[in-house]
Structure formats: C-alpha cells, structure tokens
XYZ file of C-alpha atoms in Angstrom:
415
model
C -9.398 25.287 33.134
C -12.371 26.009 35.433
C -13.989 22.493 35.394
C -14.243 19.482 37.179
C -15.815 16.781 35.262
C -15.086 13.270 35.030
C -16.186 11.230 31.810
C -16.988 7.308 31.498
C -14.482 5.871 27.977
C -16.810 4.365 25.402
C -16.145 1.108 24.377
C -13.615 1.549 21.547
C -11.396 3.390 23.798
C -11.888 0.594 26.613
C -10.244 -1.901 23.379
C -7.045 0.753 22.937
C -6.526 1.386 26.951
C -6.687 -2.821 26.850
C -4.054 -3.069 23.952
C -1.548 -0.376 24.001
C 1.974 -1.366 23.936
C 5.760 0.197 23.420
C 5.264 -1.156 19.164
C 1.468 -0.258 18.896
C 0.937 2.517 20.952
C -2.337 2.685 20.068
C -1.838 6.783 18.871
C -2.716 8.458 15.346
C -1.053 11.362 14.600
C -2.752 13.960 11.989
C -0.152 16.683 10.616
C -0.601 20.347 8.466
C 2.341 21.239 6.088
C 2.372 25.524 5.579
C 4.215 26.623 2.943
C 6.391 28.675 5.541
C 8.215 27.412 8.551
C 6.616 27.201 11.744
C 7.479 29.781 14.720
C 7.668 27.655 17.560
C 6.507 30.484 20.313
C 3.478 31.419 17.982
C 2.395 27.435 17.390
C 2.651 27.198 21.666
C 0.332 30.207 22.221
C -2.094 28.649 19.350
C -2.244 25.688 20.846
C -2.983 27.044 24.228
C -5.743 29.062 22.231
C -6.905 25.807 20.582
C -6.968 23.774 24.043
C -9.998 26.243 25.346
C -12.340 25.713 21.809
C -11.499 21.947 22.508
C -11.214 21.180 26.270
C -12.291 17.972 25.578
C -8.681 17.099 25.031
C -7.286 18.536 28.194
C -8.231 15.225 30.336
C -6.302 12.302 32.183
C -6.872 8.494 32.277
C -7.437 7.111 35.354
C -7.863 3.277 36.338
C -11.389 2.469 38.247
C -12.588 -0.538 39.935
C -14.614 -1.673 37.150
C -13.580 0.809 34.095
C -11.357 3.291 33.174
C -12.655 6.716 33.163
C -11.358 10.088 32.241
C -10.804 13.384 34.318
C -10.003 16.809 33.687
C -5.970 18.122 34.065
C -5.008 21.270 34.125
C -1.548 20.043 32.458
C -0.513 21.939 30.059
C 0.565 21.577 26.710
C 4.367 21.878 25.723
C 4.686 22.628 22.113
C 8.661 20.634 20.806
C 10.720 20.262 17.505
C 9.949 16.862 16.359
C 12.075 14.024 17.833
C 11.779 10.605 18.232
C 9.212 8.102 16.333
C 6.207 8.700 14.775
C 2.860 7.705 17.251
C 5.147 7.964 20.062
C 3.474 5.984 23.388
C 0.825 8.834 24.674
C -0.386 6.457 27.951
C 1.330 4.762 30.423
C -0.965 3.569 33.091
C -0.609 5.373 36.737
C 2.064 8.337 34.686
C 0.345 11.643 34.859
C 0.591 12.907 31.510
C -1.346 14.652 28.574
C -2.739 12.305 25.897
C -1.791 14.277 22.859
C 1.133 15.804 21.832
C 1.703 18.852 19.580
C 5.422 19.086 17.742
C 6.718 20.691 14.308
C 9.265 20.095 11.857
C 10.134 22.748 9.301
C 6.657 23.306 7.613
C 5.039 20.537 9.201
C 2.795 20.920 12.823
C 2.057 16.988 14.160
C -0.961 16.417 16.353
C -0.264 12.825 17.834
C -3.119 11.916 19.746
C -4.001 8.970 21.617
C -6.816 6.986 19.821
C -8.727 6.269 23.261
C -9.690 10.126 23.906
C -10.922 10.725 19.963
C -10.375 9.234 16.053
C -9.701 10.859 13.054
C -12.480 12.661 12.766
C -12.266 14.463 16.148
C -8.120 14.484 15.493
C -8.333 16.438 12.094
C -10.562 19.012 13.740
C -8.673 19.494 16.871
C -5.744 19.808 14.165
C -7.579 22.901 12.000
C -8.320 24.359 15.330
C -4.343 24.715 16.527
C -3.461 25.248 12.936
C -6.477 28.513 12.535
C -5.613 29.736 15.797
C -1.529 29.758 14.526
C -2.580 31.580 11.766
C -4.632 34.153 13.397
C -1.856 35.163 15.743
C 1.075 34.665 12.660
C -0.930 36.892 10.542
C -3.145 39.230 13.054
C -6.225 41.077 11.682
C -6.114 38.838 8.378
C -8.730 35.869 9.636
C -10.406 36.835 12.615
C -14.140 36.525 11.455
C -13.769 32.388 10.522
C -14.490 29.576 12.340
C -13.045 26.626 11.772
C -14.878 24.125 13.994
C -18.049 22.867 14.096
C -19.945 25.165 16.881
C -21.361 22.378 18.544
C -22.199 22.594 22.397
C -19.906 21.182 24.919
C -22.177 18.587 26.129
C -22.623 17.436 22.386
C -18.679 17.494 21.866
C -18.472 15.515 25.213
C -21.428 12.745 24.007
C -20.866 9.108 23.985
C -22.397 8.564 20.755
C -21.853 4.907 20.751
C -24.743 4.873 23.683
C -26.795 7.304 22.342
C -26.980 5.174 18.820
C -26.640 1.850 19.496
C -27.010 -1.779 22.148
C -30.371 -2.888 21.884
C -29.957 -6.406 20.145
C -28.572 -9.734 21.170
C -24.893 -10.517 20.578
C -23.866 -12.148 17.328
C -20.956 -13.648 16.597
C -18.557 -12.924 13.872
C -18.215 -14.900 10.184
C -14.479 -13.501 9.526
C -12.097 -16.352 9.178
C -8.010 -16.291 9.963
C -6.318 -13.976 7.576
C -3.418 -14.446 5.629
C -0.117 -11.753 7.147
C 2.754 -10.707 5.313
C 5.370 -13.315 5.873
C 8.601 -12.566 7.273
C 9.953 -11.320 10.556
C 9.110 -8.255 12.230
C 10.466 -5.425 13.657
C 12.160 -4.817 17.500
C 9.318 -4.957 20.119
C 9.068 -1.121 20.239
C 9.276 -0.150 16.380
C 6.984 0.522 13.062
C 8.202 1.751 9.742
C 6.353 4.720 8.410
C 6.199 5.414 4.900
C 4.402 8.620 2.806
C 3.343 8.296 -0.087
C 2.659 11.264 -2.179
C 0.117 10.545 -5.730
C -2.050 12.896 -7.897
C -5.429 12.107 -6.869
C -7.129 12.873 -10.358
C -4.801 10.610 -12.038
C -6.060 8.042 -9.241
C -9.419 8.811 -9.749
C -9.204 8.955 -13.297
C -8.749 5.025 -12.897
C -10.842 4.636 -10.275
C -13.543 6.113 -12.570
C -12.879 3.941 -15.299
C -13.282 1.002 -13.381
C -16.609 2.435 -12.208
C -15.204 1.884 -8.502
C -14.611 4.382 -6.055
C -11.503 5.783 -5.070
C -11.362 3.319 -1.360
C -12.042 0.721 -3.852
C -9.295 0.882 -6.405
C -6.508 1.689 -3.449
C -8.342 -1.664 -1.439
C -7.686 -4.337 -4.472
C -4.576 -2.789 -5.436
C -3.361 -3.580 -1.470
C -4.862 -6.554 -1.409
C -3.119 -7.656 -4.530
C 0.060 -6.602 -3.851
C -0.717 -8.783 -0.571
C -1.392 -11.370 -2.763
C 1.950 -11.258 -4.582
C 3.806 -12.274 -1.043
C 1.506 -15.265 -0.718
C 2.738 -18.410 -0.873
C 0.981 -20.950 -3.234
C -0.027 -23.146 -0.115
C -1.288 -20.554 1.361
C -3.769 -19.371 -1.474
C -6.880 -20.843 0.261
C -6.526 -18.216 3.303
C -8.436 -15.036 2.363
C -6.753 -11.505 2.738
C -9.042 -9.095 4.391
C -8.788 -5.290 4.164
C -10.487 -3.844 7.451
C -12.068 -0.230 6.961
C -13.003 2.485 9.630
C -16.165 4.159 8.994
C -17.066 7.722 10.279
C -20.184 7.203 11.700
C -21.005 10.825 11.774
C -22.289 9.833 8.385
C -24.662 8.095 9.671
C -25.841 9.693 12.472
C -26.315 13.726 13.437
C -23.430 13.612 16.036
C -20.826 16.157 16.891
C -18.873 14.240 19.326
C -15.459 15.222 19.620
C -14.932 11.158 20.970
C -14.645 8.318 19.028
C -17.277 7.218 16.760
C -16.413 5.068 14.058
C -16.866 1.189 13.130
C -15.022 -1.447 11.439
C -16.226 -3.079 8.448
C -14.544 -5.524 5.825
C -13.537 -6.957 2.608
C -12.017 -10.333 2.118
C -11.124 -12.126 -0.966
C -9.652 -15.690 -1.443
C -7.436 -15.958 -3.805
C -7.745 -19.543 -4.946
C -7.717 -18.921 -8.840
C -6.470 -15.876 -11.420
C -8.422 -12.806 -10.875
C -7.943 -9.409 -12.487
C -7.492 -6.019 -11.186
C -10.759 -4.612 -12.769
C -12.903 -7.583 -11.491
C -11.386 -7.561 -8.230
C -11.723 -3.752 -7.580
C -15.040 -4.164 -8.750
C -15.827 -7.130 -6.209
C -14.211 -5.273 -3.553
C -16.643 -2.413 -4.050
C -19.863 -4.671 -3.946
C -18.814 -6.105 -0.989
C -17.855 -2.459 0.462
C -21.080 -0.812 -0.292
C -23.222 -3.816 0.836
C -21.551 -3.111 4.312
C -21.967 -0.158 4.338
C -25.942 0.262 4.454
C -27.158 1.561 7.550
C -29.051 -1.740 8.723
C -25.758 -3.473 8.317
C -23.719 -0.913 10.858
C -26.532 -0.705 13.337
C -26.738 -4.847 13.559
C -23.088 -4.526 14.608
C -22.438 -1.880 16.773
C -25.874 -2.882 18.625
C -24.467 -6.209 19.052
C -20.553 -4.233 19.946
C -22.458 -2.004 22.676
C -24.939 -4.623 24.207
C -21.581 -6.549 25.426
C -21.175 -3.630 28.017
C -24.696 -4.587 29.615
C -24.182 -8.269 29.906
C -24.577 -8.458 33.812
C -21.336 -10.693 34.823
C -19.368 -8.561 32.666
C -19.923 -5.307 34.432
C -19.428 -7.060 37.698
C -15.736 -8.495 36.917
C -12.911 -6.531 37.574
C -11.074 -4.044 35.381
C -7.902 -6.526 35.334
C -9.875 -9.328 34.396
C -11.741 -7.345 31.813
C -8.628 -6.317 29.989
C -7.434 -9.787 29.872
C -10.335 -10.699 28.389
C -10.348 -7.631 25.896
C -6.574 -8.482 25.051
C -7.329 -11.846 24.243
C -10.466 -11.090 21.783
C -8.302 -8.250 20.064
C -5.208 -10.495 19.215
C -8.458 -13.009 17.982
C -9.828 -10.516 15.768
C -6.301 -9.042 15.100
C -5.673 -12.501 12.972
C -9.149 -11.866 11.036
C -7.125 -8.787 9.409
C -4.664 -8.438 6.766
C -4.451 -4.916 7.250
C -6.393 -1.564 7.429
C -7.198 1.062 5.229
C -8.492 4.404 6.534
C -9.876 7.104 4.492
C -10.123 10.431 5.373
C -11.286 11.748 2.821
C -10.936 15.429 1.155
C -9.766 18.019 3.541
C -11.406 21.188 3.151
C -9.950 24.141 4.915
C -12.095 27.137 4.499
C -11.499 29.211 1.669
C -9.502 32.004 3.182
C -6.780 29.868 4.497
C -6.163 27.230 1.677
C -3.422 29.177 0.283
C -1.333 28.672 3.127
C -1.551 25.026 3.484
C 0.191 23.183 1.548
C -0.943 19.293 2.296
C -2.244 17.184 5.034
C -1.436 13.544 6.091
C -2.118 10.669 9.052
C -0.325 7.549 10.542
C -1.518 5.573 12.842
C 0.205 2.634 14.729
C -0.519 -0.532 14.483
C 0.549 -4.476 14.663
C -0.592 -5.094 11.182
C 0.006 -3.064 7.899
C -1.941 -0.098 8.341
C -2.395 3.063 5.517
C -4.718 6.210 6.219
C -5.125 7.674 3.100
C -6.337 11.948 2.442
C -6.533 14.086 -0.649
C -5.937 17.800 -0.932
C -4.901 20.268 -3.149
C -4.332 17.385 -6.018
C -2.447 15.962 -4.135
C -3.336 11.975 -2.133
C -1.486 11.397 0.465
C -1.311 7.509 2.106
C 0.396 6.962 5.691
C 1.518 3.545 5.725
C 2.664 2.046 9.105
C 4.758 -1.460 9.048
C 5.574 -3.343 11.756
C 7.472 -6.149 9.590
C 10.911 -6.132 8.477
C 10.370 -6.479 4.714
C 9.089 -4.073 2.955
C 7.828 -6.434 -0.242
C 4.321 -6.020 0.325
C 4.842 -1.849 0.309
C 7.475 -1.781 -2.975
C 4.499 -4.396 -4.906
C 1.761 -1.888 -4.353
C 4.046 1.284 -5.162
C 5.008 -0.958 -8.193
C 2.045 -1.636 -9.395
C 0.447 1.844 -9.314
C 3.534 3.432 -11.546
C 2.622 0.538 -14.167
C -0.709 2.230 -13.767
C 1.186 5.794 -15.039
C 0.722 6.998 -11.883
C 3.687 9.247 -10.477
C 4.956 8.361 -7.115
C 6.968 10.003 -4.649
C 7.700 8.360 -1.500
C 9.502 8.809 1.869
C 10.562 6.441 4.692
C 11.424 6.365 8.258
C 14.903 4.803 9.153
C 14.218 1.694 11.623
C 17.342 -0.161 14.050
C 17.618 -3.334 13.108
C-alpha cells in the first residue's frame, strides 16, 4: 500500500471494540442490487480498485496498553459468493484479519463492515466506490469521467471528527429511564433474524405528509406501537424508547471516512389510549427538539470530555473495557430498539439505470431497522435477536391496514 501510519479509534469505536460478541458482532453491512448478475473476477479487481480511493479501510486493530489503535495491513481483500449469516463477526481480538468483507449473491454485492473502523455514512460511500469502479471495468469506456466519492483529502478522510467538534463541557448524566423489551426468549448465543422489508416510499410519505410528520416519524410511532401491542398491561408504566443515529456530517463540514454520528431519542409511556396521528405527531416534537444543534453539542461534549478525565486515561485497557461493557448493557436497557435512517440514495445520474435498490442491516442485541429509499422503492433492514417475531408481523400488520403494499423476506434461524 505504500504507508505506514497508525491511527488512535475515536470513542464510538472504543464502545464496539468493548462490546462485540459471536450474536452482536458489532458489523453493518450496506448492499447494491444491479439489475444483472455480478461477475465475480470483475467485482475482485473493483474492489482492489476501490481499496486505493479508500485506504482508510485497509487497516488492522491492534490492542495497546491504554487503547486500542489501528494500523495499516497490506491484507488483501478476497471477494466470495455469499455464505453464512448476515453481519458475520469482522474482529476477533489478537486474529490478523481485514475488518470488512466484500461478497455477492446473484444481483446483490454486500459490503459488511465492522462498525468500529466507519458508520453508515462512510459504509455507503465505500459501497458506491466498489460498486462505480465494477461498473467501469464491466462496461469500459462508458463512465470513466464520474466520480463517485467525495474528493476529500486523505488527512480529512482520516480525521477524528469527534475531537475536532466536541469535549469541552463537564459530564452530565443521562435522564433515560429502563425501557420496556419485547418479551419472550431469544435466540442461540450466536444468532439474529434478518428481515427486508420492501414498501413504496410515496405511498409512505403520502401518510407521512398527511400527518404533517416526517417520514422517521411515521415509521418511529408505528414501531413503537406495534411495541406497544406486546406489552403487557402491568407493564404499561415502562416507556418504550426508539433510539436514532444522527449523521453528524449534517451538522458539521466533515468528510471523515470514520465514524461520526450520535444517538438521540424518543420515549413514550403508554399509560392511557393514544392514537397513531397524535403519537406520530408527539414523536416528531420530541425528534426535532433533539435534534437542534445546541442539544447534540451538550452531549457529545459531555461523550468526548469522558476521554480526558485523568484516572481514566491512566487505567488499563482491560479495566477500561470492563467498565465500557458494563455502561453499554446500562444504556442497552434505556432502549427499546433503534431506528436508522439513511436516507435517499443518490447515485449519479449516469449509473442509476443499473441499480436496481439499496439496503442495510446492522447487528444488534435489541430490535434494530435501518431504513433507505430509492428508486420508489423503501427499503427497512430489521435485525432480531428474539425468538418471536410478534413485534415484526404487528408493525407489517399495521402498515397494510394503512394500504400500504408489503413485500417481505426472512432469514432462516436454528432453533
């Protein structure tokens, strides 16, 4: 690769390098459908072109002292046929290995990617990148002159953009209470159910619209009711709470290729009737009074500042993940689930007529659903680590009383 650089994780990653396990790897995966089949040869030589626009990906994570950190690997990439589950475990500590993995199936080219070296954001890019460069060689001539990624420098692909932004406050503590969880049992240590669910996103907007909510909105109360319809009566007094990633690229002129997102949430109790159209309405207050830039700062100041408390740099890394372990599985029980939005993908021009759809999982030990529009078409990723699938079936339910047309698929699980 020509370099030798070693990079300090930022403080998200230091959370998913803490928590992965064999269930929640702690991976997101990011896939393209064509509306051909893919050539297998022709995907490994784009990816090998994509790896040198994006060398930020080519790196291995290596235990220090204090922190992990991240070097560069001149590993290469080994383009397969799909096999196996969905966010398949992308780090084992002390295992020399890649931290993404590129793999096709049919029409479909899968970018799993562990969520420690980047998030959607940087995933979805690295993804239009391998997917460009397959198309340049497929078709040669035919789309030489675009440019698919964002043209930002190396050192501003490379930035820690949690540092450059934020930790200059004192450290709050959070309001969330416990959440209520889908009841039942879950799945073997080592397994999530993955559903995809396929909708037409102007018919979803369309109601949306006439609740005068936004799209995040209406899909946010519809979870949370169909949440709501597994609750037990005694347990009506525990709120459900819908956490949301936010792109803070949004926010802030970075380019980093990294992480940079933050968590922000909605909770509801629901201790008496409350209707669709006032509770997608509440959940969109609440949203957008999150969402304000004063609100964000205040907690990812108070998020980074925790990484300058003296006695907490000085302990070591063991002791450190402990402690990270144990404050994740806290604010793991704050959560009813997550919903991520990626929002509308938008190819360039030229190549749109030879995609066909995009779509995201990511794993998780709650109920998780990314959810992306394209082409018409709304696509939600819904990973489930529990056995019954009650919650899923009330909130598919509920959108086809809506009018909306469905179509969904499903992993198989062992039981």
């Amino acid at each position: 690769m020509g370099r030798e650089n070693w990079y300090k994780v930022d403080n998200v990653a230091k959370v998913f390098l803490a928590t992965a396990d064999k269930r929640d790897t702690r991976t997101l995966r990011v896939s393209c459908t064509l509306w051909e089949d893919i050539d297998a040869k022709t995907l490994q030589e784009a990816v090998e072109s994509a790896i040198q626009i994006r060398p930020q990906f080519q790196v291995r994570i290596r235990r220090g002292i204090f922190w992990h950190y991240m070097e560069d690997t001149d590993l290469l990439p080994i383009v397969e046929e799909e096999h196996g589950r969905i966010c398949p475990q992308l780090y084992v500590p002390g295992h020399a290995m890649l931290h993404y993995k590129v793999t096709y199936h049919r029409n479909r080219i899968n970018l799993d990617l562990f969520h420690a070296i980047s998030d959607g954001t940087g995933a979805l890019e690295f993804l239009n990148i391998i997917v460009f460069e397959y198309l340049k060689l497929k078709y040669p001539g035919r789309f030489e002159e675009l440019a698919i990624h964002s043209g930002a420098s190396e050192e501003d692909l490379n930035q820690d953009s949690y540092k450059q932004f934020f930790g200059g406050m004192g450290l709050m503590t959070s309001s969330l209470k416990k959440a209520y969880h889908p009841s039942g049992l879950k799945l073997p240590y080592d397994q999530l159910q993955f559903f995809e669910v396929h909708m037409p996103s102007d018919k979803v907007l369309q109601k949306a619209k006439a609740l005068g909510v936004s799209l995040t909105s209406y899909i946010g109360a519809r979870f949370m009711l169909a949440i709501m319809e597994d609750m037990p009566p005694r347990k009506r007094k525990t709120p459900i709470t819908v956490s949301l990633p936010v792109n803070l690229r949004n926010y802030y002129p970075s380019y980093t290729s990294r992480n940079f997102f933050n968590n922000v949430n909605v909770s509801h109790v629901f201790d008496e009737d409350i209707s669709l159209d006032d509770l997608a309405k509440e959940f969109d207050e609440k949203l957008k009074s999150n969402l304000t830039e004063e609100n964000i700062k205040k907690q990812m100041d108070n998020f980074e500042t925790m990484e300058y408390v003296a006695p907490v740099r000085a302990v070591p890394l063991f002791i450190k993940q402990w402690a990270v372990r144990y404050g994740t599985k806290v604010s793991d029980k704050k959560v009813s689930m997550v919903l991520s939005n990626l929002g509308v993908q938008r190819p360039p021009e030229e190549v749109r007529s030879m995609i066909s759809n995009y779509s995201a999982f990511c794993s998780s030990e709650n109920l998780f659903s990314t959810m992306s529009s394209y082409n018409g078409d709304l696509t939600l990723g819904i990973s489930s680590p529990y056995v019954s699938t009650k919650v899923i079936k009330n909130f598919i339910r509920e959108l086809s009383n809506d009018d909306i047309k469905i179509r969904v698929y499903a992993t198989e699980v062992i039981r």
